[in-house]
Amino acid sequence: MINMPNRSPRDVVGEFLAQKPIPMFVGGSYRRANAGGEIVVTRPSDGTPLATIAAGDASDIDDAVEAAATAFPAWAGTPVSERAALLHRIADVIERDKEILAMLESRDLGKPYRDALDFDIGFAASGYRYFADLAVRSSQSNTIALPHIEARQVRLPRGVCGFIIPWNAPFILAAWGCAPALAAGNTAVLKAAELAPLTCLYLGELAREVGIPPGVLNIVPGLGQKAGAALASHPRLNMISFTGSPATGKSVALAAASNLTPSKLELGGKGAAIVFPDVNVADVTSQLTAAIVRNAGQTCCTATRWIVHRDILPEFLASTTSRLESVRIGPDESDAEMGAVISEGQRQRIVNYLNVGREQGAKFVYDGGNAPLAGYEQGYYVRPMLLAGTEDNLCAREEIFGPVGYVMTFSTEAEAISLTNRTSYGLANSVWSADLERAARVAEKMVSGNSWINAHNVFAYGLPYGGINQSGWGGGVNSPQTLRDYERELTVARPLR
Ligand code: NAD
């Protein structure tokens, strides 16, 4: 299945998807589920079956953990520069196969192909490079200066790391977890999301091609209640990283805690954007609209609560409305700005939130409507919406995970900060102002993992990203700390007599 120079990306994608089922990747080999489980994956753009995948259960997870445990000593003992070289080779082949991967990701998620190509695939590749280089540069042993004791602290890989990821950005999220873990010398079992597992499964092909040893990376898709729960509670895991909803995150952390397995959680959010009156309104509304349209609003950290100064409210609403009217919605292979949402269940969830929001008194400033897309009536489309109202409305409080903005107003800086922080989430907020001193002051008062200034959704490797409160725990991702999260510390000491 490896991409050959004489086969077009479309042909490779066609062959990959034609496998019935697309097998899971365990111990360096592709194979079916032990119990023969399969899941049909749907194409959100038109609601048709896209692929059939092997769906793992507890016995497949056992096999994957066993393979990872067997591979661990040799991988941990491989010089860090050789591990790093292999991670760079993974990035090389991801970049070579970017069109294949973007086609798979866009069809699987319903997102525009261009978005997957320009962002998801390349950004994932950069993650493998960042952690490869970071691991090579990091010192594994620090001398501790003490009287009468010769001492040092050594950092070592933990062992087998489990990863459970959601469907909204699978290729990136697999990289955010697996890249630091593998760079640090751990082996990995990745439980891909049942709704969007395709690029994760293709990653196995790439790992095998570049020579990642069998068992170092294992990829088992399956239902959360079966494969996910089995991984979270597996007694042989040395670390688990979960990305997804707060409710599932709590159950994963509890299951891991019953084995004293450390966990990292990257969870949902209800991001605020505070807009002061000194901004260029058209520019801000354009960027905030892009934030809710990106990935059809299915982005954990995106700006969903728009806290706008009263003085600019009429101009702000008029500008947003005209921007929303221009949003082109279409299927994965069109030049659309926004695609479908992931599933009929997700579409229904968004509609339900909007119905409750309306009952609770929210004003629909821009009601894109639930109109199906002509020619794609079976696809899972929701048009963007702009609501306005009070902070007690359900749509202002809970993560909808759809293309919905909710406007609230403020008069004073203190009021805006207080409104921003009155949430159980704590992932990411932004502040928009021409006064950079004020922006910095407000940014530092936000109770969250990330405060962005005059932008929303800011990602870079080396820029720590994580949540607090209901949005996560355990150190976050994308930073030097992330590499350390996948290491255990060992103190070596010798009293000097
Ligand atoms: P989810 O919690 O329903 O599922 C996430 C993963 O957990 C899936 O692979 C699923 O199969 C698995 N799972 C489900 N039940 C399980 C169980 N009982 N035990 C173990 N695993 C189980 O979340 P979702 O709907 O797939 O994703 C959306 C959520 O993810 C949103 O809340 C979003 O904000 C969050 N998210 C957070 C980040 C971040 O970096 N903070 C990034 C992306 C998504």
Coordinates of C-alpha atoms and ligand atoms in Angstrom, one line a residue:
M1 CA 0.0 0.0 0.0
I2 CA 3.0 2.3 0.2
N3 CA 2.7 5.3 -2.1
M4 CA 4.6 4.4 -5.3
P5 CA 5.7 7.1 -7.7
N6 CA 3.6 5.6 -10.5
R7 CA 0.3 5.7 -8.5
S8 CA -1.7 8.9 -8.1
P9 CA -2.8 9.9 -4.6
R10 CA -6.4 9.3 -5.6
D11 CA -5.6 5.7 -6.6
V12 CA -3.7 5.1 -3.3
V13 CA -6.7 6.4 -1.4
G14 CA -9.1 4.3 -3.4
E15 CA -7.0 1.1 -2.7
F16 CA -6.7 2.0 0.9
L17 CA -10.4 2.5 1.3
A18 CA -11.2 -0.7 -0.7
Q19 CA -9.8 -2.9 2.0
K20 CA -12.7 -4.6 3.7
P21 CA -11.9 -4.1 6.5
I22 CA -9.0 -1.7 6.8
P23 CA -7.0 -3.7 9.4
M24 CA -5.6 -2.5 12.7
F25 CA -1.8 -2.2 13.2
V26 CA -0.5 -4.3 16.0
G27 CA 3.1 -5.5 16.5
G28 CA 4.2 -4.1 13.2
S29 CA 1.6 -6.1 11.2
Y30 CA -1.9 -5.3 9.9
R31 CA -4.6 -7.7 11.0
R32 CA -8.3 -8.1 11.7
A33 CA -9.9 -7.8 15.1
N34 CA -9.7 -11.0 17.1
A35 CA -13.4 -11.2 17.5
G36 CA -14.0 -10.1 13.9
G37 CA -15.5 -6.7 14.9
E38 CA -16.0 -4.1 12.2
I39 CA -17.3 -0.6 12.0
V40 CA -18.6 1.2 8.9
V41 CA -17.2 4.7 8.7
T42 CA -19.5 7.3 7.1
R43 CA -18.5 10.2 4.8
P44 CA -20.0 13.3 6.5
S45 CA -20.2 15.2 3.2
D46 CA -22.9 13.0 1.7
G47 CA -23.7 10.4 4.4
T48 CA -22.5 7.4 2.3
P49 CA -20.3 4.6 3.6
L50 CA -16.7 5.6 3.2
A51 CA -14.8 2.6 4.7
T52 CA -15.1 -0.5 6.8
I53 CA -12.5 -0.8 9.6
A54 CA -11.5 -3.6 11.9
A55 CA -12.9 -2.6 15.3
G56 CA -10.9 -3.7 18.3
D57 CA -12.1 -4.8 21.7
A58 CA -10.3 -5.7 25.0
S59 CA -8.4 -8.7 23.5
D60 CA -7.0 -6.6 20.7
I61 CA -5.9 -3.9 23.2
D62 CA -4.3 -6.7 25.3
D63 CA -2.3 -7.8 22.2
A64 CA -1.3 -4.2 21.4
V65 CA -0.2 -3.5 24.9
E66 CA 1.8 -6.8 24.9
A67 CA 3.5 -5.8 21.6
A68 CA 4.3 -2.4 23.0
A69 CA 5.7 -3.9 26.2
T70 CA 7.9 -6.4 24.3
A71 CA 9.2 -3.6 22.0
F72 CA 9.9 -1.2 24.9
P73 CA 13.4 -2.3 26.2
A74 CA 15.0 -2.1 22.7
W75 CA 13.3 1.1 21.7
A76 CA 14.2 2.8 25.1
G77 CA 17.8 1.6 24.6
T78 CA 18.1 2.9 21.1
P79 CA 20.2 6.1 21.0
V80 CA 18.0 9.2 21.1
S81 CA 19.6 10.4 17.9
E82 CA 18.5 7.3 16.1
R83 CA 14.9 7.5 17.5
A84 CA 14.9 11.2 16.4
A85 CA 16.1 10.3 12.9
L86 CA 13.2 7.8 12.6
L87 CA 10.7 10.5 13.7
H88 CA 12.1 12.8 11.0
R89 CA 11.7 10.0 8.5
I90 CA 8.0 9.8 9.5
A91 CA 7.7 13.5 8.9
D92 CA 9.3 13.1 5.5
V93 CA 6.9 10.5 4.4
I94 CA 3.9 12.4 5.8
E95 CA 5.0 15.3 3.7
R96 CA 5.5 13.1 0.7
D97 CA 2.0 11.6 1.1
K98 CA 0.3 14.8 2.2
E99 CA -2.3 14.7 -0.6
I100 CA -3.2 11.1 0.3
L101 CA -3.5 12.0 3.9
A102 CA -5.4 15.2 3.3
M103 CA -7.9 13.3 1.1
L104 CA -8.4 10.7 3.8
E105 CA -8.8 13.3 6.5
S106 CA -11.1 15.6 4.6
R107 CA -13.4 12.7 3.5
D108 CA -13.4 11.2 7.0
L109 CA -14.2 14.5 8.8
G110 CA -16.2 16.3 6.1
K111 CA -13.8 19.2 6.1
P112 CA -12.6 21.0 3.0
Y113 CA -9.6 19.2 1.4
R114 CA -7.6 22.5 1.3
D115 CA -7.9 22.9 5.1
A116 CA -6.6 19.4 5.7
L117 CA -3.8 19.9 3.2
D118 CA -2.8 23.3 4.3
F119 CA -3.0 22.8 8.1
D120 CA -3.7 19.3 9.5
I121 CA -1.2 17.2 7.7
G122 CA 1.7 19.6 7.6
F123 CA 1.2 20.6 11.2
A124 CA 1.2 17.0 12.3
A125 CA 4.5 16.4 10.4
S126 CA 6.1 19.4 12.1
G127 CA 5.2 17.9 15.5
Y128 CA 7.3 14.8 14.8
R129 CA 10.2 17.0 13.8
Y130 CA 9.8 19.3 16.9
F131 CA 9.9 16.5 19.4
A132 CA 12.7 14.6 17.6
D133 CA 14.9 17.7 17.8
L134 CA 13.8 18.5 21.4
A135 CA 14.7 15.0 22.6
V136 CA 18.1 15.2 21.0
R137 CA 18.8 18.6 22.7
S138 CA 17.4 17.6 26.1
S139 CA 19.7 16.6 28.8
Q140 CA 18.8 13.2 30.4
S141 CA 20.8 13.7 33.5
N142 CA 21.1 16.7 35.9
T143 CA 23.7 16.9 38.6
I144 CA 22.3 18.0 42.0
A145 CA 24.6 20.2 44.0
L146 CA 24.5 19.0 47.7
P147 CA 27.0 18.8 50.5
H148 CA 28.4 15.4 51.1
I149 CA 26.2 13.6 48.6
E150 CA 27.1 13.0 45.0
A151 CA 23.7 13.1 43.3
R152 CA 21.9 13.4 40.0
Q153 CA 18.5 13.0 38.6
V154 CA 18.1 10.9 35.5
R155 CA 15.1 11.1 33.2
L156 CA 14.0 7.8 31.5
P157 CA 11.1 6.8 29.4
R158 CA 8.1 5.5 31.3
G159 CA 7.2 2.4 29.2
V160 CA 4.0 1.7 27.4
C161 CA 1.9 4.8 26.8
G162 CA -1.8 4.7 25.8
F163 CA -3.5 7.4 23.7
I164 CA -7.2 7.9 23.3
I165 CA -8.1 10.6 20.8
P166 CA -11.3 12.2 19.4
W167 CA -12.4 12.6 15.8
N168 CA -12.1 16.3 15.3
A169 CA -8.4 16.5 14.4
P170 CA -7.2 12.9 14.5
F171 CA -3.9 13.2 12.6
I172 CA -2.7 16.2 14.5
L173 CA -3.8 14.8 17.9
A174 CA -2.1 11.5 17.2
A175 CA 1.1 13.5 16.6
W176 CA 0.7 15.7 19.7
G177 CA 0.7 12.5 21.8
C178 CA 2.7 9.9 20.0
A179 CA 5.6 12.2 18.8
P180 CA 6.8 13.2 22.3
A181 CA 6.2 9.7 23.7
L182 CA 8.2 8.0 21.0
A183 CA 10.9 10.6 21.0
A184 CA 11.3 10.1 24.8
G185 CA 11.8 6.3 24.2
N186 CA 8.3 5.0 25.1
T187 CA 6.2 2.7 23.0
A188 CA 2.6 3.5 22.2
V189 CA -0.9 2.1 21.8
L190 CA -3.2 4.6 19.9
K191 CA -6.9 4.1 20.2
A192 CA -8.2 6.0 17.2
A193 CA -11.7 7.5 17.2
E194 CA -14.4 5.3 15.7
L195 CA -15.9 8.2 13.7
A196 CA -12.6 9.2 12.0
P197 CA -9.8 6.6 12.2
L198 CA -8.5 6.6 8.6
T199 CA -5.3 8.8 8.8
C200 CA -4.3 7.1 12.0
L201 CA -4.6 3.7 10.3
Y202 CA -2.5 5.0 7.4
L203 CA 0.1 6.2 9.8
G204 CA 0.9 2.6 10.6
E205 CA 1.9 2.1 7.0
L206 CA 4.3 5.0 7.2
A207 CA 5.8 3.9 10.5
R208 CA 6.5 0.5 9.0
E209 CA 7.9 1.9 5.8
V210 CA 10.5 4.1 7.6
G211 CA 11.6 1.3 9.9
I212 CA 9.9 2.0 13.2
P213 CA 10.5 -1.4 14.9
P214 CA 7.4 -3.7 15.3
G215 CA 5.4 -2.9 18.5
V216 CA 6.8 0.6 19.0
L217 CA 3.6 2.1 17.6
N218 CA 0.3 0.2 17.6
I219 CA -3.0 1.5 16.3
V220 CA -6.3 0.0 17.3
P221 CA -9.5 1.8 16.4
G222 CA -12.7 0.7 18.1
L223 CA -15.7 1.9 20.2
G224 CA -14.9 4.0 23.2
Q225 CA -16.9 1.7 25.5
K226 CA -14.9 -1.3 24.4
A227 CA -11.4 -0.6 23.1
G228 CA -11.2 2.8 24.8
A229 CA -12.3 1.5 28.2
A230 CA -10.0 -1.5 27.9
L231 CA -7.0 0.7 27.2
A232 CA -7.8 3.2 30.0
S233 CA -8.1 0.4 32.6
H234 CA -5.2 -1.7 31.3
P235 CA -2.9 -2.6 34.2
R236 CA 0.3 -2.7 32.1
L237 CA 0.1 0.9 30.9
N238 CA 2.7 3.2 32.4
M239 CA 0.9 6.4 31.2
I240 CA -2.3 7.4 29.4
S241 CA -3.1 10.5 27.5
F242 CA -6.7 11.2 26.7
T243 CA -8.1 13.9 24.5
G244 CA -11.9 14.3 24.3
S245 CA -14.9 15.4 26.4
P246 CA -14.7 16.2 30.1
A247 CA -17.2 13.4 31.0
T248 CA -15.2 10.7 29.2
G249 CA -11.9 12.2 30.5
K250 CA -13.1 11.7 34.1
S251 CA -13.9 8.1 33.5
V252 CA -10.6 7.5 31.8
A253 CA -8.7 9.2 34.7
L254 CA -10.6 7.2 37.2
A255 CA -9.9 3.9 35.4
A256 CA -6.2 4.7 35.1
A257 CA -6.1 5.8 38.8
S258 CA -7.4 2.4 39.8
N259 CA -4.0 1.0 38.5
L260 CA -2.1 4.2 39.7
T261 CA -1.4 4.8 36.0
P262 CA -0.6 8.6 35.5
S263 CA -2.9 10.4 33.1
K264 CA -2.9 13.5 31.0
L265 CA -6.3 15.0 29.9
E266 CA -6.9 17.5 27.1
L267 CA -10.6 18.3 27.3
G268 CA -13.3 20.6 26.0
G269 CA -13.7 24.3 26.2
K270 CA -16.0 27.3 26.0
G271 CA -13.6 30.0 24.8
A272 CA -14.4 33.7 25.2
A273 CA -13.2 36.6 23.0
I274 CA -13.3 40.0 24.6
V275 CA -13.7 42.7 22.0
F276 CA -12.8 46.3 23.1
P277 CA -14.2 49.3 21.2
D278 CA -10.9 50.4 19.8
V279 CA -10.6 47.5 17.3
N280 CA -11.0 47.4 13.6
V281 CA -14.5 45.8 13.8
A282 CA -14.4 44.3 10.3
D283 CA -11.1 42.6 10.9
V284 CA -12.2 41.1 14.3
T285 CA -15.5 39.8 13.0
S286 CA -13.8 38.3 10.0
Q287 CA -11.4 36.4 12.3
L288 CA -14.0 35.4 14.8
T289 CA -16.2 34.1 12.0
A290 CA -13.3 32.1 10.7
A291 CA -12.8 30.7 14.2
I292 CA -16.3 29.2 14.4
V293 CA -16.3 28.1 10.7
R294 CA -13.0 26.4 11.0
N295 CA -13.6 22.6 11.3
A296 CA -17.3 23.5 11.3
G297 CA -16.9 24.8 14.8
Q298 CA -15.6 21.4 16.1
T299 CA -12.5 22.8 17.7
C300 CA -12.0 22.6 21.5
C301 CA -10.4 26.0 22.0
T302 CA -12.3 28.1 19.5
A303 CA -14.1 31.4 20.4
T304 CA -17.7 30.7 21.1
R305 CA -18.6 33.4 23.7
W306 CA -18.1 36.8 22.1
I307 CA -18.0 39.4 24.8
V308 CA -18.4 42.7 22.9
H309 CA -18.2 46.3 24.2
R310 CA -21.7 47.9 24.2
D311 CA -20.5 50.9 22.2
I312 CA -19.7 48.8 19.1
L313 CA -22.5 46.3 19.3
P314 CA -24.6 47.4 16.3
E315 CA -21.5 47.7 14.1
F316 CA -20.2 44.4 15.3
L317 CA -23.4 42.5 14.7
A318 CA -23.9 44.0 11.2
S319 CA -20.3 43.2 10.3
T320 CA -20.5 39.6 11.5
T321 CA -23.8 39.1 9.8
S322 CA -22.4 40.2 6.4
R323 CA -19.3 38.0 7.0
L324 CA -21.5 35.0 7.9
E325 CA -23.6 35.5 4.8
S326 CA -20.4 35.0 2.7
V327 CA -19.4 31.7 4.2
R328 CA -19.3 29.0 1.4
I329 CA -20.5 25.6 2.7
G330 CA -19.8 22.5 0.7
P331 CA -18.5 19.0 0.5
D332 CA -15.0 17.8 1.3
E333 CA -13.6 18.1 -2.2
S334 CA -15.1 21.5 -3.0
D335 CA -13.5 24.9 -2.5
A336 CA -15.9 25.5 0.4
E337 CA -14.8 27.4 3.5
M338 CA -16.8 25.1 5.8
G339 CA -17.8 21.5 5.4
A340 CA -20.2 19.1 7.2
V341 CA -20.1 18.2 10.9
I342 CA -18.9 14.7 11.7
S343 CA -22.1 12.8 12.1
E344 CA -25.9 12.9 12.1
G345 CA -25.6 12.6 15.9
Q346 CA -23.4 15.7 16.1
R347 CA -25.7 17.6 13.8
Q348 CA -28.7 16.7 16.0
R349 CA -26.8 17.7 19.1
I350 CA -26.1 21.2 17.7
V351 CA -29.7 21.6 16.6
N352 CA -30.9 20.5 20.1
Y353 CA -28.7 23.1 21.7
L354 CA -30.0 25.8 19.4
N355 CA -33.6 24.8 20.2
V356 CA -33.0 25.0 23.9
G357 CA -31.1 28.3 23.5
R358 CA -34.1 29.7 21.6
E359 CA -36.5 28.5 24.3
Q360 CA -34.4 30.1 27.0
G361 CA -34.6 33.5 25.2
A362 CA -31.5 33.8 23.0
K363 CA -31.9 36.1 20.0
F364 CA -30.9 34.6 16.7
V365 CA -28.9 37.5 15.2
Y366 CA -27.9 35.4 12.2
D367 CA -29.9 32.2 11.7
G368 CA -28.1 30.2 9.0
G369 CA -30.8 27.6 9.4
N370 CA -30.7 23.9 9.3
A371 CA -31.1 23.8 5.5
P372 CA -29.7 20.8 3.8
L373 CA -27.1 21.4 1.1
A374 CA -28.5 21.0 -2.4
G375 CA -27.1 17.9 -4.0
Y376 CA -25.9 16.6 -0.7
E377 CA -29.1 16.1 1.2
Q378 CA -27.9 13.1 3.1
G379 CA -24.8 15.0 4.4
Y380 CA -24.5 16.4 7.9
Y381 CA -24.6 20.1 7.4
V382 CA -25.3 22.9 9.8
R383 CA -25.1 26.5 8.8
P384 CA -23.3 29.0 11.0
M385 CA -25.3 30.8 13.6
L386 CA -24.9 34.0 15.7
L387 CA -26.9 34.2 18.9
A388 CA -27.1 36.9 21.5
G389 CA -28.4 37.0 25.0
T390 CA -27.6 36.5 28.7
E391 CA -24.9 34.4 30.2
D392 CA -27.3 32.0 31.8
N393 CA -28.5 30.6 28.5
L394 CA -27.4 27.0 27.8
C395 CA -25.8 28.0 24.6
A396 CA -23.6 30.5 26.5
R397 CA -22.5 27.9 29.0
E398 CA -22.0 24.5 27.4
E399 CA -19.7 23.4 24.6
I400 CA -21.9 23.0 21.5
F401 CA -19.1 21.9 19.2
G402 CA -20.6 23.5 16.1
P403 CA -20.4 26.7 14.1
V404 CA -22.2 28.9 16.7
G405 CA -21.1 32.2 18.2
Y406 CA -22.9 33.7 21.2
V407 CA -22.7 37.4 21.8
M408 CA -22.8 39.0 25.2
T409 CA -22.0 42.7 26.1
F410 CA -19.9 44.5 28.6
S411 CA -19.1 48.1 29.7
T412 CA -16.1 47.9 31.9
E413 CA -12.9 45.9 31.7
A414 CA -13.6 44.3 35.1
E415 CA -17.0 43.2 33.9
A416 CA -15.6 41.6 30.7
I417 CA -13.0 39.7 32.7
S418 CA -15.5 38.5 35.3
L419 CA -17.9 37.3 32.5
T420 CA -15.0 35.4 30.8
N421 CA -14.1 33.6 33.9
R422 CA -17.6 32.6 35.0
T423 CA -17.3 29.2 33.4
S424 CA -16.3 25.7 34.6
Y425 CA -14.0 25.4 31.5
G426 CA -10.5 26.9 31.3
L427 CA -9.0 26.2 27.9
A428 CA -8.5 29.3 25.8
N429 CA -9.7 32.9 25.5
S430 CA -8.7 35.9 23.5
V431 CA -8.7 39.7 24.0
W432 CA -8.9 42.1 21.1
S433 CA -7.8 45.7 21.5
A434 CA -5.5 48.2 19.8
D435 CA -4.2 49.1 23.3
L436 CA -1.6 46.4 23.8
E437 CA -1.0 47.2 27.4
R438 CA -4.6 46.8 28.2
A439 CA -4.7 43.6 26.1
A440 CA -1.8 42.1 28.1
R441 CA -3.3 43.1 31.4
V442 CA -6.6 41.4 30.5
A443 CA -4.9 38.4 29.0
E444 CA -3.2 37.7 32.3
K445 CA -6.4 37.9 34.3
M446 CA -8.1 35.1 32.3
V447 CA -8.5 31.8 34.2
S448 CA -7.5 29.4 31.5
G449 CA -4.5 27.6 30.0
N450 CA -4.1 30.0 27.0
S451 CA -4.8 33.7 26.5
W452 CA -4.4 35.0 23.0
I453 CA -4.1 38.7 21.9
N454 CA -5.7 39.9 18.7
A455 CA -6.0 36.4 17.4
H456 CA -7.8 33.2 18.3
N457 CA -6.6 29.6 17.9
V458 CA -2.8 30.2 18.0
F459 CA -0.7 27.0 17.8
A460 CA 3.0 26.6 17.5
Y461 CA 5.4 23.9 18.6
G462 CA 7.2 25.3 21.6
L463 CA 4.1 27.3 22.6
P464 CA 2.6 25.4 25.6
Y465 CA -1.1 24.5 25.0
G466 CA -3.3 23.0 27.7
G467 CA -6.4 23.5 29.8
I468 CA -7.3 23.8 33.5
N469 CA -10.5 23.1 35.5
Q470 CA -12.9 21.1 33.3
S471 CA -10.6 21.6 30.3
G472 CA -7.8 19.4 31.3
W473 CA -4.9 18.4 33.6
G474 CA -1.5 17.0 33.4
G475 CA 0.8 19.5 31.6
G476 CA -0.8 20.1 28.2
V477 CA 0.9 19.6 24.9
N478 CA 3.4 21.0 22.4
S479 CA 6.1 22.2 24.7
P480 CA 9.3 21.0 26.4
Q481 CA 7.2 20.1 29.4
T482 CA 5.3 17.6 27.2
L483 CA 8.4 15.6 26.5
R484 CA 9.1 15.5 30.2
D485 CA 5.5 14.2 30.9
Y486 CA 6.5 11.1 29.1
E487 CA 9.6 10.5 31.2
R488 CA 10.0 9.2 34.7
E489 CA 12.5 10.6 37.1
L490 CA 15.1 8.6 38.9
T491 CA 17.4 10.0 41.6
V492 CA 20.8 8.5 41.9
A493 CA 22.7 9.4 45.1
R494 CA 26.0 8.3 46.8
P495 CA 26.9 9.7 50.3
L496 CA 30.5 10.8 50.3
R497 CA 32.3 9.6 53.4
Ligands
NAD1 P1 -15.4 11.7 23.5 O1 -15.0 12.0 24.9 O2 -16.8 11.2 23.3 O3 -14.5 10.6 22.8 C1 -13.1 10.8 22.7 C2 -12.4 9.4 22.6 O4 -12.7 8.7 23.8 C3 -12.9 8.6 21.4 O5 -11.8 7.9 20.9 C4 -13.9 7.6 22.1 O6 -14.0 6.4 21.4 C5 -13.2 7.4 23.4 N1 -14.1 7.0 24.5 C6 -15.5 7.1 24.6 N2 -15.9 6.5 25.7 C7 -14.9 6.0 26.3 C8 -14.7 5.3 27.5 N3 -15.8 5.0 28.3 N4 -13.5 4.9 27.9 C9 -12.4 5.2 27.1 N5 -12.5 5.9 25.9 C10 -13.7 6.3 25.5 O7 -15.1 13.1 22.7 P2 -15.4 13.4 21.2 O8 -16.9 13.7 21.1 O9 -14.8 12.3 20.3 O10 -14.5 14.7 21.0 C11 -15.0 16.0 21.3 C12 -14.4 16.5 22.6 O11 -13.0 16.5 22.5 C13 -14.8 18.0 22.8 O12 -15.1 18.1 24.2 C14 -13.5 18.7 22.5 O13 -13.5 20.0 23.1 C15 -12.5 17.8 23.0 N6 -11.1 18.1 22.4 C16 -10.2 18.6 23.2 C17 -8.9 18.9 22.7 C18 -7.8 19.6 23.6 O14 -6.7 19.6 23.1 N7 -8.1 20.1 24.7 C19 -8.6 18.7 21.4 C20 -9.6 18.1 20.6 C21 -10.9 17.8 21.1

